[in-house]
XYZ file of C-alpha atoms in Angstrom:
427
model
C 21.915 6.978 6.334
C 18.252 7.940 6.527
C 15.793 5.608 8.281
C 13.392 4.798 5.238
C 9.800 6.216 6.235
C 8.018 3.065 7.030
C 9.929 3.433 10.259
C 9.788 6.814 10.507
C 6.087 6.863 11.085
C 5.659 3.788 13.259
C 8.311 5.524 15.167
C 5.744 7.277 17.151
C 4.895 4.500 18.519
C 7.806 2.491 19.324
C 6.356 -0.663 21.215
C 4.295 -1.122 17.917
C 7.105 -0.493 15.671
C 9.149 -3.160 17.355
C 6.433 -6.059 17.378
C 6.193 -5.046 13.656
C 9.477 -5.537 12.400
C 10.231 -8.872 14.544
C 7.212 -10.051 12.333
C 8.590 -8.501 9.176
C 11.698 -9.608 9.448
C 10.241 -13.166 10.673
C 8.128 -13.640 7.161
C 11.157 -12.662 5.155
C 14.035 -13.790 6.642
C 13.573 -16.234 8.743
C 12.891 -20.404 8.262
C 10.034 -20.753 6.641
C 8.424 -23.233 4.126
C 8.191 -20.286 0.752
C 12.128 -19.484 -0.631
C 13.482 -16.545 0.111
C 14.032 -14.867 -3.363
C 10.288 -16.066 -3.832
C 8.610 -14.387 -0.759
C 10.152 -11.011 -1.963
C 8.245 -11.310 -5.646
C 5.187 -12.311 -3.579
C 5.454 -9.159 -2.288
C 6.103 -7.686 -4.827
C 2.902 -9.187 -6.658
C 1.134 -8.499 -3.263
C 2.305 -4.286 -3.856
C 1.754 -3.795 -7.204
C -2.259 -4.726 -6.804
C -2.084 -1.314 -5.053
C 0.271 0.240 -7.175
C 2.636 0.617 -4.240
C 5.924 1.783 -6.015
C 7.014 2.065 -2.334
C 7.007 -1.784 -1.713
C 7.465 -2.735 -4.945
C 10.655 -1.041 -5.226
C 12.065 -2.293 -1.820
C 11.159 -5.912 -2.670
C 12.949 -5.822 -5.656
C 15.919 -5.076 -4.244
C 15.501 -7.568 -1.292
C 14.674 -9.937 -4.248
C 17.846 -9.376 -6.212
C 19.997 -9.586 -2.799
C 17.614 -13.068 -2.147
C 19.330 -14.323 -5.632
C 16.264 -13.785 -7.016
C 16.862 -14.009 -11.301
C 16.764 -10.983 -12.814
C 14.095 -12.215 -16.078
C 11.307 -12.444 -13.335
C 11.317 -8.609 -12.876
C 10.211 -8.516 -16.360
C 6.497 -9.770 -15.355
C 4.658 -12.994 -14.601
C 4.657 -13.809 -17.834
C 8.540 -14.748 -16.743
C 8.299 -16.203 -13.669
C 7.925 -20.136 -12.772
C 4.252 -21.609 -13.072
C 3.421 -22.074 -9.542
C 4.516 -18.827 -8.600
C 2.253 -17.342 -10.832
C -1.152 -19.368 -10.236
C -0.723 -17.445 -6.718
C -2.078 -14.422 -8.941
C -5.958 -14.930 -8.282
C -5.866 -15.588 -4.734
C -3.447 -12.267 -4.539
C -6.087 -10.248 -6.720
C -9.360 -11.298 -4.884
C -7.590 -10.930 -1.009
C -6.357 -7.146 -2.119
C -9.460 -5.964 -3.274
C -13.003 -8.048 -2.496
C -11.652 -11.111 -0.094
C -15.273 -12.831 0.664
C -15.022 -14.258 -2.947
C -12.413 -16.433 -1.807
C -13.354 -20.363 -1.627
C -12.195 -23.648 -0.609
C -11.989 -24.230 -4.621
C -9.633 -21.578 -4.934
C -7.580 -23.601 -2.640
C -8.025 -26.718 -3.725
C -7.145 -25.359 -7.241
C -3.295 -24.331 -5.735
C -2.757 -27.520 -3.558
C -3.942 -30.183 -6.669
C -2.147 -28.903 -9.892
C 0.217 -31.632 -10.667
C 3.717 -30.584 -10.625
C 3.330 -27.306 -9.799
C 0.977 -27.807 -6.484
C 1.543 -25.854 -3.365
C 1.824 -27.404 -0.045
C -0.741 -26.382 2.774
C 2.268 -24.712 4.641
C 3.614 -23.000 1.676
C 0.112 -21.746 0.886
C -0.124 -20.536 4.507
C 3.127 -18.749 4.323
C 2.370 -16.735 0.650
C -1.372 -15.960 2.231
C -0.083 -14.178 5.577
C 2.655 -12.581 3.377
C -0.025 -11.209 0.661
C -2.247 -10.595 3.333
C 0.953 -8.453 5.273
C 1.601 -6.323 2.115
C -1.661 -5.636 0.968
C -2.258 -4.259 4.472
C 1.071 -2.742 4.578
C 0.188 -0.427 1.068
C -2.645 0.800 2.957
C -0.209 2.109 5.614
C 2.396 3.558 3.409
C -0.564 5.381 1.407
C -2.400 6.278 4.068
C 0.892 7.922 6.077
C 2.094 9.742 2.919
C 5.321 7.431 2.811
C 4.392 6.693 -1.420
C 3.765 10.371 -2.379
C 7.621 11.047 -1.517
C 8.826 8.254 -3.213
C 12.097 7.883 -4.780
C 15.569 7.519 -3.258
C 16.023 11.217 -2.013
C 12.836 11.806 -0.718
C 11.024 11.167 2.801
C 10.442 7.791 1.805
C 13.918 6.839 0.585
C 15.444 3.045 0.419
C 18.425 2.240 2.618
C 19.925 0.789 -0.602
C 23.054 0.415 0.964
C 22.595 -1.377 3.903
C 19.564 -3.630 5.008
C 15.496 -3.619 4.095
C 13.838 -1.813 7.562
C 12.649 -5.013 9.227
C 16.649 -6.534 9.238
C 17.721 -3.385 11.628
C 16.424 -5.405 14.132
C 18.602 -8.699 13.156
C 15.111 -10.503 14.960
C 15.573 -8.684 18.259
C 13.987 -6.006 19.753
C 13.919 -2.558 18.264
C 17.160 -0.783 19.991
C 16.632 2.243 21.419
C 19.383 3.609 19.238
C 17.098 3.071 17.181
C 14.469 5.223 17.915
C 16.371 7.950 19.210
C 17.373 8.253 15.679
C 13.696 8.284 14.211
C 12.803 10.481 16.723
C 15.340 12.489 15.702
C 14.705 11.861 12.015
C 17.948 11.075 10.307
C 20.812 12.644 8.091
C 21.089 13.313 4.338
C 21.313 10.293 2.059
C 22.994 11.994 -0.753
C 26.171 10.602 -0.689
C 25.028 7.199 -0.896
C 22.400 7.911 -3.535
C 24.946 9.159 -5.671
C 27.654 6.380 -4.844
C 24.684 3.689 -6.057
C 24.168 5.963 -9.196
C 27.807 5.358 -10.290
C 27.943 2.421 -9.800
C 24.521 1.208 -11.022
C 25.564 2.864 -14.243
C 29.198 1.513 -14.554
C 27.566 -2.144 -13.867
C 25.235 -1.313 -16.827
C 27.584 -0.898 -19.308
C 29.358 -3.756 -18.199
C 26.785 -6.167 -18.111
C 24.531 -5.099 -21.484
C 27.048 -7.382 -23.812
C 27.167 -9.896 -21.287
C 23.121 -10.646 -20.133
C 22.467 -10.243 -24.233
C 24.529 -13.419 -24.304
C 23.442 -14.528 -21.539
C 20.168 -14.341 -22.604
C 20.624 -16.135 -26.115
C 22.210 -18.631 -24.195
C 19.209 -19.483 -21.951
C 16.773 -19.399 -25.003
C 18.707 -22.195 -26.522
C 18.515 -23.766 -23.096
C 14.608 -23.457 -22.871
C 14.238 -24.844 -26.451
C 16.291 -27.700 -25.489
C 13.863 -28.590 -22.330
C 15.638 -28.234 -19.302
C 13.919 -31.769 -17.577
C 15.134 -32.508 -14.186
C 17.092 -29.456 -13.819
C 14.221 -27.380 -13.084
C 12.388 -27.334 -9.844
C 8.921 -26.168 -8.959
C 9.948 -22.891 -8.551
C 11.599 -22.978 -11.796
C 15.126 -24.026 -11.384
C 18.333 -24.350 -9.047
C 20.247 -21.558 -10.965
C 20.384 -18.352 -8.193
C 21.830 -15.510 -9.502
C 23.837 -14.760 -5.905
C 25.575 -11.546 -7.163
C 23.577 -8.803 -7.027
C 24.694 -6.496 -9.563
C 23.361 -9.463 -12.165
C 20.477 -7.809 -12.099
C 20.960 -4.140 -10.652
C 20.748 -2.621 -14.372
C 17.291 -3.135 -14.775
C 16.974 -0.206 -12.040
C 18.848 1.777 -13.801
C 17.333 4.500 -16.444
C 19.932 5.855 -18.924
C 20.763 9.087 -17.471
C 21.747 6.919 -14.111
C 18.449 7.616 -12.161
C 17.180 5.026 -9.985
C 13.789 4.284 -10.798
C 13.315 1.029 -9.282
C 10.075 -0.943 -11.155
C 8.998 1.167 -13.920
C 6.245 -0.760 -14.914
C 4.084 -2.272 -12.401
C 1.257 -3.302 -14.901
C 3.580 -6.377 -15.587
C 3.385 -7.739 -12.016
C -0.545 -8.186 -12.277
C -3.095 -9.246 -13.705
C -6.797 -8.252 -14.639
C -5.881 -4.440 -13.433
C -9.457 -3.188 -13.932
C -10.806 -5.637 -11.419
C -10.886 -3.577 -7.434
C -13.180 -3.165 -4.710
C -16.844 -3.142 -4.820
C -18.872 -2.579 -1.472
C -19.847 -5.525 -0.066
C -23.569 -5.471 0.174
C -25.380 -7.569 2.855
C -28.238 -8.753 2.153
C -31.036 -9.666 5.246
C -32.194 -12.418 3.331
C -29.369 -13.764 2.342
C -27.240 -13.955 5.651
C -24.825 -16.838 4.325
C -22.793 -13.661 2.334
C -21.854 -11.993 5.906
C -18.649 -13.531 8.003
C -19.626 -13.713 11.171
C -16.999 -13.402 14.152
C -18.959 -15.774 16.194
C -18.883 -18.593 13.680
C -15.178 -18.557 12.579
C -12.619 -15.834 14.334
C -9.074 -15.291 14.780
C -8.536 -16.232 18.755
C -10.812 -19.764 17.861
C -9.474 -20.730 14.710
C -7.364 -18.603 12.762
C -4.480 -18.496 15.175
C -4.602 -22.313 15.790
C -4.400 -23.347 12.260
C -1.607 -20.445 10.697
C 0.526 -21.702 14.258
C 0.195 -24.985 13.245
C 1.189 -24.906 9.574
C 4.024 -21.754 9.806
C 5.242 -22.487 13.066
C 5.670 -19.438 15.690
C 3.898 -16.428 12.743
C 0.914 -17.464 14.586
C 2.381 -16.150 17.998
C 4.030 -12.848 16.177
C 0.796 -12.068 14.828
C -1.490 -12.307 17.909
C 1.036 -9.984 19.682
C 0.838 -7.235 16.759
C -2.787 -7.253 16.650
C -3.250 -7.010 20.586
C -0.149 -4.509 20.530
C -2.495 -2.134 18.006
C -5.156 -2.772 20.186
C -3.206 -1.538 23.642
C -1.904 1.544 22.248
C -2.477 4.696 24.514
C -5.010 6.657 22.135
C -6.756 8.781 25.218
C -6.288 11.727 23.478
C -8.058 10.825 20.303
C -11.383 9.064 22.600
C -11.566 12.113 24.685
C -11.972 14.260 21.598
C -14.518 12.206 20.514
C -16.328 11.973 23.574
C -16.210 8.393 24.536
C -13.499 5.933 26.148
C -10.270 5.095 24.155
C -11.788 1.286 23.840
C -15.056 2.452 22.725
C -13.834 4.662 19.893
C -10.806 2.131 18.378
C -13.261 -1.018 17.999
C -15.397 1.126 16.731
C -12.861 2.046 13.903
C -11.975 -1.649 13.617
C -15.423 -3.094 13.392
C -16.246 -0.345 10.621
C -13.468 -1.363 8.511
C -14.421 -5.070 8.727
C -18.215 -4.188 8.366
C -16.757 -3.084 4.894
C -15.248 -6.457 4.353
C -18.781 -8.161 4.766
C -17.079 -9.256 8.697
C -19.812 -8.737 11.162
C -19.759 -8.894 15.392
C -23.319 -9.927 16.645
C -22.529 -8.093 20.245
C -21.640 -4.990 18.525
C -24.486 -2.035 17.999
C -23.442 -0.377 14.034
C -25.298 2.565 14.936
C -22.597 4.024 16.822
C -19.854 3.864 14.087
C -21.923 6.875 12.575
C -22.092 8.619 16.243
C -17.981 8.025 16.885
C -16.852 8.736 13.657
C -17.075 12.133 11.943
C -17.779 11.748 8.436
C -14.464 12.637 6.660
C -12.868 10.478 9.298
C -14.940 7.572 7.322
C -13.925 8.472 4.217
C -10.768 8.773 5.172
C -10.828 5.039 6.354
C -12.616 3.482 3.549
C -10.487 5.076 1.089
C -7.064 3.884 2.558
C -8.371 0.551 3.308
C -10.320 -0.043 0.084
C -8.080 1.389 -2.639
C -5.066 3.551 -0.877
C -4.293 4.182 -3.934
C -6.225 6.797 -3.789
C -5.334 8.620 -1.051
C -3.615 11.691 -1.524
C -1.794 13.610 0.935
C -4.763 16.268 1.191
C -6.768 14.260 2.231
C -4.293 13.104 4.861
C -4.397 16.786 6.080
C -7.640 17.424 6.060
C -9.112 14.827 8.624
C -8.641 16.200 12.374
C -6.974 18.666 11.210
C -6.712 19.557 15.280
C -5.058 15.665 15.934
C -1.368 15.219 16.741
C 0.414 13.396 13.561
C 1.065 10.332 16.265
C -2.640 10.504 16.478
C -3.044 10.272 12.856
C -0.791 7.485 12.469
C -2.085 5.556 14.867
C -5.536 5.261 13.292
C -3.258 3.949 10.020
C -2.048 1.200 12.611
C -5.338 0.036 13.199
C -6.504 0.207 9.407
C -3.338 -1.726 8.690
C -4.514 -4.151 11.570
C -7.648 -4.697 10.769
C -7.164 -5.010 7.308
C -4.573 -7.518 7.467
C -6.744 -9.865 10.021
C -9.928 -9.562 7.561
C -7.966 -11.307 4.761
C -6.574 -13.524 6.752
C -10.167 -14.667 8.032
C -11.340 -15.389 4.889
C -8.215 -16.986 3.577
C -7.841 -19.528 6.773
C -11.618 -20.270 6.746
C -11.264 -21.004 2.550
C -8.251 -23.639 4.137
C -10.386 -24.592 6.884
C -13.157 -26.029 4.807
C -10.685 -27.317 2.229
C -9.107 -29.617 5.142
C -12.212 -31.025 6.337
């Protein structure tokens, strides 16, 4: 089967790729305070802020094989209360993260029976934080405009999401010779899932009507003890309970058809954060509250080991061979990659007192900067001209490295704000 395109891309650079998925595969399937079927629909939340059919579509089908029930995938509206209070924090860390507060925190940890623990708020913040930054990547590298199951970015359907092909290990070089290599047709199996997708259909309409009836006279009855915080102990384990709702029908698999339903407020998105000289207390500054000081420490302590897998990906981004890029530009390959990081936090409001902004404008060309802010802001956005267009003369490694450190540096600048919001909660 075909490697789905996620990989493909961080292929090119392999070391990355391989501190990437032992992370992945850490958030999602490993111990962890969250559930597993729930860490998928935080995901899947965390995607659909960005429109990211991509995601979306892969974490619903990581959800249904979690036992995740099928009546979430219908919206929020469906899922379990404490699940869904986890929808502000998600909107304000996708799009303008500096308006997070300690009373956004406090607001999750005190609401009686449905209150979050400080570890299982840690967990759902670095995973919202993860796919959020992750969109951005899988706009910015093209992987969403071939969407769909026969495309470049097809689903390994069949066999495991792309961060299980490492089983927690290393990336094998089997592996990589085969992204290298790109992969083989996936036709067979798409059309093998079609079949059968559409045979469960029919079987299963009669019985999830009843099913459903059933339930409702459940509900009405109060379920009391039965139910949990996360809204229940029934897991639907077999996953072709819920398969049919990915199912059009003609047969097509069309994965979430309606991402509207996984969100809320949709009109609300990024706005440049403007610093003000007089008002200083609106910029983050590095010096005050930073990752290596206080971040790390405090998501190591709560979710133990992410804090370790983390620290390696964002120092792996950082030691990646990019030469060729900094000698285009003039400058040394250190120089010209904080530059790119520091300009994408300068647009989250994050500012570095030892670092000189006027050369951000003197590194970086200016449809390299709108390149940037447009993936990082609102990837929706991107298109794959614009992909083309920027460096035009660059390798495509080159090109996907630069998503690397958008993804990077995105991902960190939520987190800052989200584990300084917990920081001041706690004292």
């Amino acid at each position: 089967g075909r490697l789905e395109a996620v990989t493909q891309q961080m292929g090119y650079h392999p070391q990355y790729l391989d501190s990437f998925l032992k992370t992945q595969h850490y958030l999602m399937h490993m111990d962890g305070p969250l559930p597993f079927d729930c860490r998928h629909y935080i995901a899947i939340m965390a995607a659909a802020r960005h429109q990211c059919r991509y995601l979306v579509n892969l974490h619903v089908l990581q959800f249904l094989r979690a036992g995740g029930d099928p009546q979430w995938l219908r919206g929020l509206e469906f899922i379990p209360p404490k699940l869904r209070n986890l929808n502000e924090i998600n909107k304000i860390l996708a799009h303008r993260p500096w308006l997070i507060t300690k009373e956004h925190i406090e607001k999750l940890l005190k609401i009686s029976e449905w209150s979050w623990s400080l570890a299982e708020l840690v967990h759902a913040v670095v995973l919202l934080a993860h796919c959020h930054a992750l969109a951005s990547f899988v706009f910015g590298c093209g992987c969403e405009q071939d969407e769909g199951l026969g495309g470049r970015g097809s689903l390994s359907l069949g066999n495991q999401c792309f961060c299980e092909a490492t089983a927690g290990n290393s990336c094998s070089q089997e592996l990589l010779r085969i992204n290298r290599k790109r992969s083989l047709d996936s036709c067979m199996e798409l059309d093998s899932l079609r079949e059968r997708m559409q045979r469960i259909h029919v079987e299963t309409e009669g019985r999830e009507e009843m099913r459903l009836l059933q339930q409702d006279r459940e509900e009405g009855e109060g379920q009391g003890a039965e139910v949990g915080v996360w809204g229940g102990t029934e897991h639907h384990s077999d996953l072709s309970a819920g398969l049919f709702l990915l199912a059009d029908p003609d047969g097509e698999v069309t994965g979430a058809t309606n991402l509207a339903c996984y969100m809320q407020d949709p009109d609300f998105g990024y706005q440049d954060f403007a610093r003000r000289d007089e008002d200083q207390t609106q910029v983050f500054r590095v010096q005050d509250y930073s990752w290596e000081d206080h971040g790390f420490s405090l998501v190591n302590r709560l979710y133990s080991d992410i804090g370790h897998l983390l620290d390696e990906k964002f120092r792996m981004v950082d030691g990646l061979q990019s030469s060729a890029m900094a000698k285009r530009q003039g400058c040394e390959p250190s120089v010209f990659k904080r530059g790119i990081w520091n300009y994408i936090h300068c647009m989250f409001g994050i500012r570095y007192d030892d670092y000189d902004y006027a050369e951000v404008n003197q590194l970086l060309e200016r449809m390299l900067k709108v390149y940037i802010k447009t993936v990082t802001c609102y990837p929706e956005k991107t298109n794959s001209e614009m992909f083309d267009r920027f460096w035009k003369q660059f390798k495509h490694s080159e090109k996907v490295h630069v998503n690397l450190l958008i993804l990077e540096a995105r991902m960190q600048a939520e987190l800052l704000y989200a584990l300084q919001a917990i920081t001041q909660y706690m004292i």
